[in-house]
Structures are given as C-alpha cells and as structure tokens.
Short mmCIF file of C-alpha atoms and ligand atoms in Angstrom, two decimals:
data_model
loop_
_atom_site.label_atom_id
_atom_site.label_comp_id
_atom_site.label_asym_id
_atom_site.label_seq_id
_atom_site.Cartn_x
_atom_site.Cartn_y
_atom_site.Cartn_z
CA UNK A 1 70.07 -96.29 -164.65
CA UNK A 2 70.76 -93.05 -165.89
CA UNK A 3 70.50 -90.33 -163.14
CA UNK A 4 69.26 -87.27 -165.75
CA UNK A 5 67.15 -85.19 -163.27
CA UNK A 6 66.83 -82.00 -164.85
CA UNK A 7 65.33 -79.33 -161.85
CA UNK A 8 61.59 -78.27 -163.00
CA UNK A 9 62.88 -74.49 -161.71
CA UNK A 10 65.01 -73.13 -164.65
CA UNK A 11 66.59 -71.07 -162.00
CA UNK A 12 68.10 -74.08 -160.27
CA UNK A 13 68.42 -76.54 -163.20
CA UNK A 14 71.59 -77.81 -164.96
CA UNK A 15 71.54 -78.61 -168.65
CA UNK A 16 72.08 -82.29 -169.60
CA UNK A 17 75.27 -83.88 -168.06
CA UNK A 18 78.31 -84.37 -171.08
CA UNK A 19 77.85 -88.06 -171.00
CA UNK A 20 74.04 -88.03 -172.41
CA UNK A 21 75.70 -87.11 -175.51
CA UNK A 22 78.91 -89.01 -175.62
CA UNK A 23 77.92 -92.23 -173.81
CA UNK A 24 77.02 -94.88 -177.22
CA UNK A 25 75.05 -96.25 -173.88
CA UNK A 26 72.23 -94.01 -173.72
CA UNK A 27 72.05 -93.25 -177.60
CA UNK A 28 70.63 -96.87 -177.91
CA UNK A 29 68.62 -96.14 -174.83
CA UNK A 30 67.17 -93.41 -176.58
CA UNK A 31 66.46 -95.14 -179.56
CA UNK A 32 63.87 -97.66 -177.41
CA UNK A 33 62.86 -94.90 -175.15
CA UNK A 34 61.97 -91.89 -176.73
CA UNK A 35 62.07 -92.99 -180.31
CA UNK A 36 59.36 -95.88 -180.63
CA UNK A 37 57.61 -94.08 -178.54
CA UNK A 38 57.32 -90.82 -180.61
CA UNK A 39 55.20 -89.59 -183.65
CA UNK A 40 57.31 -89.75 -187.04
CA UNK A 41 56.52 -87.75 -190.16
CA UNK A 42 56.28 -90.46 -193.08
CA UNK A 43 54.93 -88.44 -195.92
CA UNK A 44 52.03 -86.76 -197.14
CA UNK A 45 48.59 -87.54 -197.88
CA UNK A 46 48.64 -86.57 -201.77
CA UNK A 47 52.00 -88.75 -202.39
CA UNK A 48 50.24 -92.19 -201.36
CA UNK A 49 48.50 -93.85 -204.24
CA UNK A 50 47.23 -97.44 -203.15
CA UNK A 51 50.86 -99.01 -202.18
CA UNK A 52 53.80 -96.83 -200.35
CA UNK A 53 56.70 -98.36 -198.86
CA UNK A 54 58.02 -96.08 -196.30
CA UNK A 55 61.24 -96.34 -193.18
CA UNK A 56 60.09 -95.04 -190.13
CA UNK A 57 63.58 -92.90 -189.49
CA UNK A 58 65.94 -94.46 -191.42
CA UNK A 59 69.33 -94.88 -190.27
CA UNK A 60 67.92 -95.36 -186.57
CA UNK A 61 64.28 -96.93 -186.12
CA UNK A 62 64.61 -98.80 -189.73
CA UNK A 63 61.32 -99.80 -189.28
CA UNK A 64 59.68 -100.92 -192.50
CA UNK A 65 56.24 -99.97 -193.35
CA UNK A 66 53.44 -100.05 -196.03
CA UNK A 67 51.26 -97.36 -196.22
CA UNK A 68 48.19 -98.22 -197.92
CA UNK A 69 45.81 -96.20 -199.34
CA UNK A 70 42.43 -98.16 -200.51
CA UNK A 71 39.07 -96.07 -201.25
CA UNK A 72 40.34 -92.60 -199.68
CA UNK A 73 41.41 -94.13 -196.55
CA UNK A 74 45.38 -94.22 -195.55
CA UNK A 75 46.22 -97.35 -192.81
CA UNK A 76 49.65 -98.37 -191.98
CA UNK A 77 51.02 -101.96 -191.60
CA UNK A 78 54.37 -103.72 -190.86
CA UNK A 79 55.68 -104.50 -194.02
CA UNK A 80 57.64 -107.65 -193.27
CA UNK A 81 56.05 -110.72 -194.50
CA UNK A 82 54.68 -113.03 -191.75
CA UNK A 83 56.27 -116.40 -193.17
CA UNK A 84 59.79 -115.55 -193.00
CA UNK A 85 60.12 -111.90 -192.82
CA UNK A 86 60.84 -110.60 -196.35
CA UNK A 87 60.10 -106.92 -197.47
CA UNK A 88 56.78 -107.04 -199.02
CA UNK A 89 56.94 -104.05 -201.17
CA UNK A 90 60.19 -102.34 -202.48
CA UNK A 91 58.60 -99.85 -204.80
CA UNK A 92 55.09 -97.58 -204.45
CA UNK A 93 52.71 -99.37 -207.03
CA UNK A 94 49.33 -100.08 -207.70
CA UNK A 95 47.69 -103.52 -206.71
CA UNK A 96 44.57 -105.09 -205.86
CA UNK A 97 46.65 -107.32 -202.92
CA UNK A 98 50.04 -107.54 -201.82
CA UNK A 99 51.83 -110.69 -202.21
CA UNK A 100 54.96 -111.81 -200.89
CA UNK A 101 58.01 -112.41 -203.48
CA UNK A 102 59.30 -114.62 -201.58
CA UNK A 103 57.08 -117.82 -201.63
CA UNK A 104 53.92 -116.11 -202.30
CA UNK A 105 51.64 -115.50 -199.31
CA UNK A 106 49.17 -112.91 -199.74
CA UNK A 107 47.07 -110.31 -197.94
CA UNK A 108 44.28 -107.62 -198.43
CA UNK A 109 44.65 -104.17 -198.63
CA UNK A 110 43.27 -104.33 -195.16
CA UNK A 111 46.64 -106.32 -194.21
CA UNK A 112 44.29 -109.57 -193.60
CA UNK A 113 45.90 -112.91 -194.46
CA UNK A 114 44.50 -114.55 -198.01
CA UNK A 115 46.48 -117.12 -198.84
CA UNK A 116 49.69 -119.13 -199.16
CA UNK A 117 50.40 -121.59 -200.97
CA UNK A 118 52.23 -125.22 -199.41
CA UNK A 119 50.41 -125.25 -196.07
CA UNK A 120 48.05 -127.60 -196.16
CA UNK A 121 47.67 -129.69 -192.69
CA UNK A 122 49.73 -126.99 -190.83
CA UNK A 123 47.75 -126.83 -187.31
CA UNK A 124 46.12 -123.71 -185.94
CA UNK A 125 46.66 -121.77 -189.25
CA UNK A 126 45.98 -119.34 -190.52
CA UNK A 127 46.10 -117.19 -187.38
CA UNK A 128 45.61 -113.57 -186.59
CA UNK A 129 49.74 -113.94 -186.04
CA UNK A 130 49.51 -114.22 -189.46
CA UNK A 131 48.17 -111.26 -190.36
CA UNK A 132 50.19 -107.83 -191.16
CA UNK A 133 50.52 -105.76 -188.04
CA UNK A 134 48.42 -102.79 -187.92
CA UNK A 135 51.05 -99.64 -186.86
CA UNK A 136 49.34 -96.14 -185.88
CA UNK A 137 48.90 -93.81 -188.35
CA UNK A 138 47.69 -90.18 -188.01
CA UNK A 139 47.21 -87.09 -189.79
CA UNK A 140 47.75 -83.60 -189.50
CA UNK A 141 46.15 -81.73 -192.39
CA UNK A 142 48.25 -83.28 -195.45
CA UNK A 143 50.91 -84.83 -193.15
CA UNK A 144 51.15 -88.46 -192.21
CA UNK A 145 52.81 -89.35 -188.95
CA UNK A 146 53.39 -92.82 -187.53
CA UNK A 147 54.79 -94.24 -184.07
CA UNK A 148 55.79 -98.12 -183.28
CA UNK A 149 54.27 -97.30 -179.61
CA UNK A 150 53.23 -93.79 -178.61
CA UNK A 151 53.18 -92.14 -175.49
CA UNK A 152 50.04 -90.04 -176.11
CA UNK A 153 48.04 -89.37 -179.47
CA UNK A 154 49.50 -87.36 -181.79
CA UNK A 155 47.48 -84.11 -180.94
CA UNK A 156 48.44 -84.30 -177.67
CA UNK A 157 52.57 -83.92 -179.39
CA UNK A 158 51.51 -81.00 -181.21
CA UNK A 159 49.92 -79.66 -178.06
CA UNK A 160 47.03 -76.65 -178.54
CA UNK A 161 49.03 -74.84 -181.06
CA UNK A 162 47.83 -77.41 -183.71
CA UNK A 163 44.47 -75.58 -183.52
CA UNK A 164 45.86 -72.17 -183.80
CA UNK A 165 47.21 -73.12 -187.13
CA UNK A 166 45.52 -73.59 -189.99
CA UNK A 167 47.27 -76.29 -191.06
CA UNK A 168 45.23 -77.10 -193.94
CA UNK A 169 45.96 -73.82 -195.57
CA UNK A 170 49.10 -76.12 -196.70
CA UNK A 171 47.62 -78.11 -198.26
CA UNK A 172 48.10 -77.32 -201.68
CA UNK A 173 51.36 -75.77 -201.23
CA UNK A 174 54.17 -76.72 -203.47
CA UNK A 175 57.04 -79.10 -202.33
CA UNK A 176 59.91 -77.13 -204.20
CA UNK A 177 63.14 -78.66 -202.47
CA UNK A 178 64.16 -82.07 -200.39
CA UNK A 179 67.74 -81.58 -199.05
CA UNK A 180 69.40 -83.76 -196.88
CA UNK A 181 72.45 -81.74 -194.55
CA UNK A 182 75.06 -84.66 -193.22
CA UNK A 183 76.44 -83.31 -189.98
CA UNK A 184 79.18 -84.17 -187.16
CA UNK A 185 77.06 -83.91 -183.95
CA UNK A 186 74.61 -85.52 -182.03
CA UNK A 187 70.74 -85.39 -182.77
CA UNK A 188 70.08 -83.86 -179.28
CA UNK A 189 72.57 -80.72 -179.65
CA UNK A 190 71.33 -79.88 -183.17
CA UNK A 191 67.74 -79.60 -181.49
CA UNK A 192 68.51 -77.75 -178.76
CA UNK A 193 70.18 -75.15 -180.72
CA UNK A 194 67.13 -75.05 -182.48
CA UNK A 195 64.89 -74.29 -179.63
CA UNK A 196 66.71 -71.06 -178.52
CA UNK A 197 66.84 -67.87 -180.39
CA UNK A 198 69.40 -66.70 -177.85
CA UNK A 199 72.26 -67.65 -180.21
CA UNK A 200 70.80 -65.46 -183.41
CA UNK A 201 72.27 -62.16 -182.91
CA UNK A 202 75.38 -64.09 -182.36
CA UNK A 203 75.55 -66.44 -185.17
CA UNK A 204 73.37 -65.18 -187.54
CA UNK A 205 74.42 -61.82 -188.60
CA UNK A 206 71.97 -61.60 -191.81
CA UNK A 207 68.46 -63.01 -189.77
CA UNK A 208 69.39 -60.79 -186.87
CA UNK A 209 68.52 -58.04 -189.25
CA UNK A 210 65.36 -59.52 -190.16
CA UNK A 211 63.93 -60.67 -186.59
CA UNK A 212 63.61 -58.48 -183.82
CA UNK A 213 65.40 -60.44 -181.10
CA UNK A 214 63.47 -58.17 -178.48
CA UNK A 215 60.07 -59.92 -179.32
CA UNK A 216 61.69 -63.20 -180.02
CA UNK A 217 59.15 -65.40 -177.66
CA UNK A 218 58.62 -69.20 -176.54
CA UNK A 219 55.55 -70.95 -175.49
CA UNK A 220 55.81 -74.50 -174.33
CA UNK A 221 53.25 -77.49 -174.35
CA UNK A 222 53.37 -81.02 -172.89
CA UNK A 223 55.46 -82.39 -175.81
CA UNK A 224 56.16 -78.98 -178.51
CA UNK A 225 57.29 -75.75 -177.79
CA UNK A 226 56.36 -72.78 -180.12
CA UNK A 227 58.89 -69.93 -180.95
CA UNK A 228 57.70 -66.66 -182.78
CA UNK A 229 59.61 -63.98 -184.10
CA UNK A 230 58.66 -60.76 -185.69
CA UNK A 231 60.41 -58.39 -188.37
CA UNK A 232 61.41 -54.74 -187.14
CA UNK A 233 57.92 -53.15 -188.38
CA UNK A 234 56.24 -55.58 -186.49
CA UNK A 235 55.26 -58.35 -188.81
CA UNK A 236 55.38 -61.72 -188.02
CA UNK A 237 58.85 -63.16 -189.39
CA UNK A 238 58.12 -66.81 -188.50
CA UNK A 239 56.27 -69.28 -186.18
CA UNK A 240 58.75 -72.44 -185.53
CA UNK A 241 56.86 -75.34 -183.85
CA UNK A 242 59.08 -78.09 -182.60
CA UNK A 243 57.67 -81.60 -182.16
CA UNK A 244 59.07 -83.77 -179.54
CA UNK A 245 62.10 -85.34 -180.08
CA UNK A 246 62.77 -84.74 -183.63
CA UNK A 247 60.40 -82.41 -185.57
CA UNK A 248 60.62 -78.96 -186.73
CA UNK A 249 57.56 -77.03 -188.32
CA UNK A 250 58.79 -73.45 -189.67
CA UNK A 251 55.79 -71.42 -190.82
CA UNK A 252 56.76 -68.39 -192.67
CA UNK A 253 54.34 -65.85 -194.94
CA UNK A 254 55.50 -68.08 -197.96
CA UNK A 255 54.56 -71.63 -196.97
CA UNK A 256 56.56 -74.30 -194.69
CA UNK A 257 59.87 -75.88 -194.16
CA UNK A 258 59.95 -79.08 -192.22
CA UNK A 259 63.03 -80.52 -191.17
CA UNK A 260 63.38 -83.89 -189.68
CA UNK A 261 66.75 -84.46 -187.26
CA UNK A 262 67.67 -88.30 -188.31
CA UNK A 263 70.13 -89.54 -185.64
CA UNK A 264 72.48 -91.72 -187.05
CA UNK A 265 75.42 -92.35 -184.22
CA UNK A 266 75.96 -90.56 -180.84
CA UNK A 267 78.12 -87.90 -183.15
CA UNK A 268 76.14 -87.92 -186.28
CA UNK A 269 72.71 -87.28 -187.88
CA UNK A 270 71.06 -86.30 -190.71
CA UNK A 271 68.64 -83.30 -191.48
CA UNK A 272 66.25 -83.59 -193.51
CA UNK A 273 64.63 -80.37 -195.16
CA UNK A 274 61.13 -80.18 -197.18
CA UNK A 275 60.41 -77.48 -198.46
CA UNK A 276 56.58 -76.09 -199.16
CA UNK A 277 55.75 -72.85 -200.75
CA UNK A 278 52.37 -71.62 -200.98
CA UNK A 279 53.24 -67.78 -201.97
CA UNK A 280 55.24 -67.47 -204.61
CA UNK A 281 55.38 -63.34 -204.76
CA UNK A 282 56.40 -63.92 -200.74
CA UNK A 283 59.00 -66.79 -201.11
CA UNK A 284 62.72 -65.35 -200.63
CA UNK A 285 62.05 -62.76 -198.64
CA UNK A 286 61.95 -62.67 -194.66
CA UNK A 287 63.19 -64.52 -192.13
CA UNK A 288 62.81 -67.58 -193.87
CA UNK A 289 64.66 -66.05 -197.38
CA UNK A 290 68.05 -67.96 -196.66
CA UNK A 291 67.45 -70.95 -195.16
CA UNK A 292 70.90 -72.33 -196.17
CA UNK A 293 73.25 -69.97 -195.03
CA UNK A 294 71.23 -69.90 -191.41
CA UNK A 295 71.38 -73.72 -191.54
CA UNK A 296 75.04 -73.47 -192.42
CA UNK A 297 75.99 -71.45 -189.65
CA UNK A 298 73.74 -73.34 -187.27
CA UNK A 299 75.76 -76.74 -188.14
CA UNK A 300 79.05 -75.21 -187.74
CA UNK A 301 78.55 -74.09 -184.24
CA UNK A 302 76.59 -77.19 -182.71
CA UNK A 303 79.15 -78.80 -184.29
CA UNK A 304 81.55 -77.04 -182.69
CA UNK A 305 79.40 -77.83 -179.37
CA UNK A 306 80.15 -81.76 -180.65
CA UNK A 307 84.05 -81.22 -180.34
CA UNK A 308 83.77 -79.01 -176.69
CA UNK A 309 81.51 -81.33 -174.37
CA UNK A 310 84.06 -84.06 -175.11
CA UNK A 311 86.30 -82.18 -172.79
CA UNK A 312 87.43 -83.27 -169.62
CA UNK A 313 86.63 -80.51 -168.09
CA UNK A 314 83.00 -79.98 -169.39
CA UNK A 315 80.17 -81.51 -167.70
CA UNK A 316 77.21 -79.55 -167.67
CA UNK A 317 76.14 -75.96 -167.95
CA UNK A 318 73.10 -73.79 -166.43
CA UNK A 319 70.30 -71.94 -168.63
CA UNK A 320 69.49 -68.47 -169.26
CA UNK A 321 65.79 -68.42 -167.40
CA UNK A 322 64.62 -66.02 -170.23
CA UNK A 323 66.16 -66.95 -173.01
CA UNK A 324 67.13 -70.96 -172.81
CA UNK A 325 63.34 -72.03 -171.77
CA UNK A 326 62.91 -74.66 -174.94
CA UNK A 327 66.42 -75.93 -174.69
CA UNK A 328 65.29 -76.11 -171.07
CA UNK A 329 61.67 -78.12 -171.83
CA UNK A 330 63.70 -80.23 -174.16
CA UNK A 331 66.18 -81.55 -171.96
CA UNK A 332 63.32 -82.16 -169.28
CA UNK A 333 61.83 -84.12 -171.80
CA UNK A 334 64.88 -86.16 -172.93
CA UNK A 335 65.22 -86.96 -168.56
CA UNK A 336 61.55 -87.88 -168.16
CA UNK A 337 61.46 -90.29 -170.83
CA UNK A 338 64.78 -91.63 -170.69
CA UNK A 339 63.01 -92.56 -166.90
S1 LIG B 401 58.62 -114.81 -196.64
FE1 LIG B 401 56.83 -114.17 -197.56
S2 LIG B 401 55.95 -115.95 -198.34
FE2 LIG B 401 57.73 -116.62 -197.41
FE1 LIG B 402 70.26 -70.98 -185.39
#
C-alpha cells in the first residue's frame, strides 16, 4: 500500500513523494482509483444527434460508449455488444435501433435487448445480462460528462462554484479550435502546475503583464478549486475552475477554453484544448489572448519538472502556504483516493 499521507496543515505538509510519479506501479493504481471513479467530459449536448460513439479518456480508461440521444433526452450505454463483445457503433449516425455487425443482435434506443437471431432453446435468455449497460451520464449546461463509477454526483465535483457561473451563457458559444499538445511528463505534474499562479511572473513574462499577481486568489471545494485573476485596472482577467483529477474550465470575457489532461504513461499525456468563443470583439485580448505561447512555456517547465524528480537526490518538496494551496488540495486529493 502506498503510504501518500499528505499533512491537512499546509504548514507541515510535504508535496507528493518522487515515486508517485515515477513508480509505473501507482500510475495503474491511479487509473482504477481515481480515474473510474471520476466525472469525464465526453462532448456536448448540440453535437449528439440520435447515435454518438464516444472513448471515455482515450489512451487510459478506453472505455467505449454510445451516447444516445432519442426524443431530446441524452443516456449513455456500454457500447460493447453483449454476445461476444464487438463495438456496436464505429461512426455517429442516425437509426431507429442499434444492431450488432457482428451476428446481428439488436437493442432499443433505450439499450433494451430486441432480438438475435440463432438462439432458439438457449435457457434463461434473454436476460437483463443481456441488455446494454446503462453508464452515468450528466450535464452541465451544454457539457456532457460521464464516470464508469463515481465517487459523488457530478455537482458535488464542480463544488458551489457551478452555481456562481452561468454556465449556460455558453451555450451558444462557438467551438473555434480543438488542439491536441503531446507532452513528456506525467498527468499529475502538468496539473499541479496548473493549479498555482505562483510560477507566472516567473515563466510567463507576457501574462504577468496582463494579471495582477497581487490579487491572483484560490478558493477550494471538496473536489475543484477556483483560481481568479484580475488585469492591472481591476478587471477580471480570468476565472480557471479545475475539476478533479483532470479538468480545466478557463472562463475569460470572450468565452471558454477547456482542456482535458489525457494520461497516457507515467511520463506522458496528452492535452486536449477546446476552444469556445462567445465574444468575438473580446477574443484575443486579455489574459486569455495567447493561449499557446502560455501553454508552451507551461510544457517546457513541467517538463523540465519530468527530467528533475527522477533524481536521486529528489524526493519531495514543501509548499508555499499562500501561494501553493491548489497544488496543495490536489495532492491531498491524489493521497485520499489513492487510499
Ligand atoms: S458480438 Fe454482437 S451479435 Fe455477436
Ligand atoms: Fe502556467
């Protein structure tokens, strides 16, 4: 058992020990024990039409799922056939059921066994076993999240904050760009650089002009933590909500960017960016104006972070109590459910 106690009194606590991050050990442990137990973005509302094939985090969970849309409502199933375990549906498309390529079973949109052909005489079927698992699926105003298992509903992840924003002022904001970034470094260290602001006026000489790292603040919740920065004059530069493990919600005066953190070894992952604009005469200005340079400059120093706590002679650090309190919640997290 891993022994990551992480001290509740950021005063006395040490960050992570080296080994969390190196150990191939406790990134499958995390996989089972924070992962499936999550909430996963999977799309949005407006982009499923009747049949969506989506992979809960691809490259780690793999999970394959069907969201399916039928009269206005959104449910999610497994979408691995219950006769022998084929993908059910490889492309979004329109359809009245969904039936199996493989030797043709077939189900309702409600993911209710129909039919399949063959089986007559076979004993105690058809079964509820043979029905498509139902997988939780909620919403926050246009976004769809799913978890294999969750710890706690999905508002309880995006803590009180989720009422503070009006999320559904998004919803008709424009997705203008879906980037992927490729880095050397694991999940866990690109978050935690995320959840400080401590590092801006050292790494990010062009948004240290832009945010007034004097009002910089953090607010954490049971599983999110809130950071909000303001321009010089006062105006609010940015309101970054991160979701527990994975999640990042940037709200800037122009619309969103969500990035996902897809881990895909214990020394690489894989960002994903989507970005949502829903002020055109605002976009490219502010703290969120140049997105790639900052996300350039973040990469180069966690992974720079990747290469140092490999050392022999680096175990584990302590936090700054005003500055480090996200990384801080974060790594309490990581501890509590890694159990
Ligand atoms: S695997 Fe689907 S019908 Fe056989
Ligand atoms: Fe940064």
């Amino acid at each position: 058992m891993p022994e990551f106690t992480i001290d509740a009194d950021i005063r006395r606590a040490s960050t992570l020990p080296a080994n969390f991050y190196t150990d191939e050990q406790f990134f499958n442990m995390s996989r089972e024990r924070i992962f499936t137990l999550s909430w996963h973005l999977v799309g949005t509302q407006d982009e499923v039409r009747n049949l969506k094939p989506v992979t809960l985090l691809e490259d780690f969970l793999d999970e394959p799922l069907l969201l399916v849309e039928n009269k206005g409502a959104i449910k999610c199933f497994s979408n691995v056939c219950t006769h022998r375990g084929k993908i059910l549906v490889d492309e979004p498309c329109l359809a009245g059921l969904i039936r199996c390529g493989y030797h043709g079973r077939r189900f309702s949109l409600d993911g209710k066994f129909v039919s399949m052909p063959e089986f007559e005489g076979v004993e105690n079927f058809p079964s509820v076993a043979d029905d498509l698992p139902q997988i939780p699926l909620e919403r926050w105003g246009r976004f769809l999240f799913s978890s294999i298992s969750p710890a706690a509903p999905l508002n309880e992840f995006l803590g009180p904050v989720a009422a503070s924003i009006d999320i559904n002022e998004y919803s008709d904001a424009r997705l203008v760009s879906n980037k992927l970034y490729s880095i050397d470094a694991h999940w866990a260290l690109y978050c935690e650089n995320y959840l400080e602001g401590f590092h801006i006026p050292f790494v990010h000489h062009s948004l240290n002009k832009v945010v007034d790292y004097g009002t910089y603040s953090t607010d954490l919740y049971r599983y999110s933590s809130v950071q909000t920065g303001y321009e010089p004059d006062g105006t609010l530069a940015g309101t970054y909500l991160f979701i527990f493990p994975n999640l990042m919600f940037n709200f800037y005066p122009w619309g969103i960017s969500v990035n996902i953190v897809r881990p895909v070894s214990s020394s690489s992952s894989v960002i994903e960016y989507f970005t949502y604009v829903s002020d055109d005469s605002k976009f490219g200005s502010g703290a969120g104006a140049d997105l790639e340079r900052v996300e350039l400059e973040d990469e180069a120093v966690v992974e720079s972070v990747q290469h140092g706590i490999r050392s022999r002679f680096y175990d584990r650090g302590r936090y700054s109590p005003s500055k480090e309190k996200g990384t801080h919640h974060f790594h309490r997290l990581i501890a509590e459910f890694l159990g």
